[in-house]
Amino acid sequence: MAGYHGEKSLDFHLGVLPDTNYLIFHNIRLQLGKYFFQIDILLLNAAFALALEVKNRTGEYHFQKYLNQTILKYNGKEE
């Protein structure tokens, strides 16, 4: 349910984009060969395509580019 609520929290922000310039698709399931994958939100316009993977988690994120990882700190714990 956290993922669902995270996606719903973006509805307002995506809703302010002009309908004439953007197409917004939710929960797309696509096949690549024998494998399937899912895109939470796909935002398209004439200049770009943006695939959004939405999370709804509490805490502080630290992006470590040199290690190619992300650390979530919450309640004194790291994940």
Short mmCIF file of N, CA and C in Angstrom, two decimals, residues 30-58:
data_model
loop_
_atom_site.label_atom_id
_atom_site.label_comp_id
_atom_site.label_asym_id
_atom_site.label_seq_id
_atom_site.Cartn_x
_atom_site.Cartn_y
_atom_site.Cartn_z
N LEU A 30 5.10 -4.24 -19.37
CA LEU A 30 5.63 -4.50 -20.70
C LEU A 30 6.42 -5.80 -20.72
N GLN A 31 6.53 -6.38 -21.90
CA GLN A 31 7.27 -7.62 -22.07
C GLN A 31 8.52 -7.34 -22.89
N LEU A 32 9.64 -7.91 -22.43
CA LEU A 32 10.90 -7.86 -23.16
C LEU A 32 11.39 -9.29 -23.27
N GLY A 33 11.17 -9.88 -24.45
CA GLY A 33 11.46 -11.31 -24.61
C GLY A 33 10.52 -12.12 -23.75
N LYS A 34 11.09 -12.99 -22.93
CA LYS A 34 10.24 -13.82 -22.05
C LYS A 34 10.04 -13.19 -20.67
N TYR A 35 10.58 -11.98 -20.47
CA TYR A 35 10.48 -11.31 -19.19
C TYR A 35 9.51 -10.13 -19.25
N PHE A 36 8.91 -9.83 -18.10
CA PHE A 36 7.99 -8.70 -17.98
C PHE A 36 8.58 -7.70 -16.98
N PHE A 37 8.27 -6.42 -17.18
CA PHE A 37 8.65 -5.41 -16.22
C PHE A 37 7.53 -4.39 -16.12
N GLN A 38 7.55 -3.60 -15.05
CA GLN A 38 6.47 -2.67 -14.77
C GLN A 38 7.05 -1.28 -14.57
N ILE A 39 6.36 -0.26 -15.09
CA ILE A 39 6.73 1.14 -14.90
C ILE A 39 5.59 1.79 -14.12
N ASP A 40 5.91 2.38 -12.97
CA ASP A 40 4.87 3.02 -12.15
C ASP A 40 4.19 4.15 -12.91
N ILE A 41 4.97 5.10 -13.41
CA ILE A 41 4.43 6.23 -14.16
C ILE A 41 5.36 6.51 -15.33
N LEU A 42 4.78 6.66 -16.52
CA LEU A 42 5.54 7.03 -17.71
C LEU A 42 5.02 8.38 -18.19
N LEU A 43 5.89 9.37 -18.21
CA LEU A 43 5.55 10.73 -18.63
C LEU A 43 6.20 10.96 -20.00
N LEU A 44 5.37 11.29 -20.99
CA LEU A 44 5.86 11.49 -22.35
C LEU A 44 5.53 12.89 -22.84
N ASN A 45 6.46 13.48 -23.57
CA ASN A 45 6.17 14.66 -24.37
C ASN A 45 7.05 14.59 -25.61
N ALA A 46 7.02 15.61 -26.44
CA ALA A 46 7.75 15.57 -27.71
C ALA A 46 9.26 15.54 -27.52
N ALA A 47 9.76 16.01 -26.39
CA ALA A 47 11.20 16.11 -26.17
C ALA A 47 11.80 14.96 -25.38
N PHE A 48 10.98 14.28 -24.54
CA PHE A 48 11.56 13.25 -23.68
C PHE A 48 10.51 12.26 -23.20
N ALA A 49 11.02 11.16 -22.66
CA ALA A 49 10.20 10.17 -21.96
C ALA A 49 10.84 10.00 -20.58
N LEU A 50 10.02 10.04 -19.54
CA LEU A 50 10.51 9.92 -18.17
C LEU A 50 9.77 8.78 -17.48
N ALA A 51 10.52 7.75 -17.09
CA ALA A 51 9.95 6.64 -16.34
C ALA A 51 10.16 6.91 -14.86
N LEU A 52 9.07 6.89 -14.08
CA LEU A 52 9.15 7.16 -12.65
C LEU A 52 8.88 5.88 -11.86
N GLU A 53 9.80 5.54 -10.98
CA GLU A 53 9.62 4.45 -10.03
C GLU A 53 9.38 5.13 -8.69
N VAL A 54 8.18 5.00 -8.15
CA VAL A 54 7.76 5.78 -7.00
C VAL A 54 7.85 4.95 -5.72
N LYS A 55 8.43 5.56 -4.68
CA LYS A 55 8.49 4.95 -3.36
C LYS A 55 7.88 5.92 -2.37
N ASN A 56 7.35 5.40 -1.29
CA ASN A 56 6.76 6.23 -0.23
C ASN A 56 7.31 5.72 1.09
N ARG A 57 8.50 6.22 1.46
CA ARG A 57 9.16 5.76 2.67
C ARG A 57 9.58 6.96 3.49
N THR A 58 9.67 6.76 4.78
CA THR A 58 10.07 7.81 5.70
C THR A 58 11.54 7.64 6.03
#
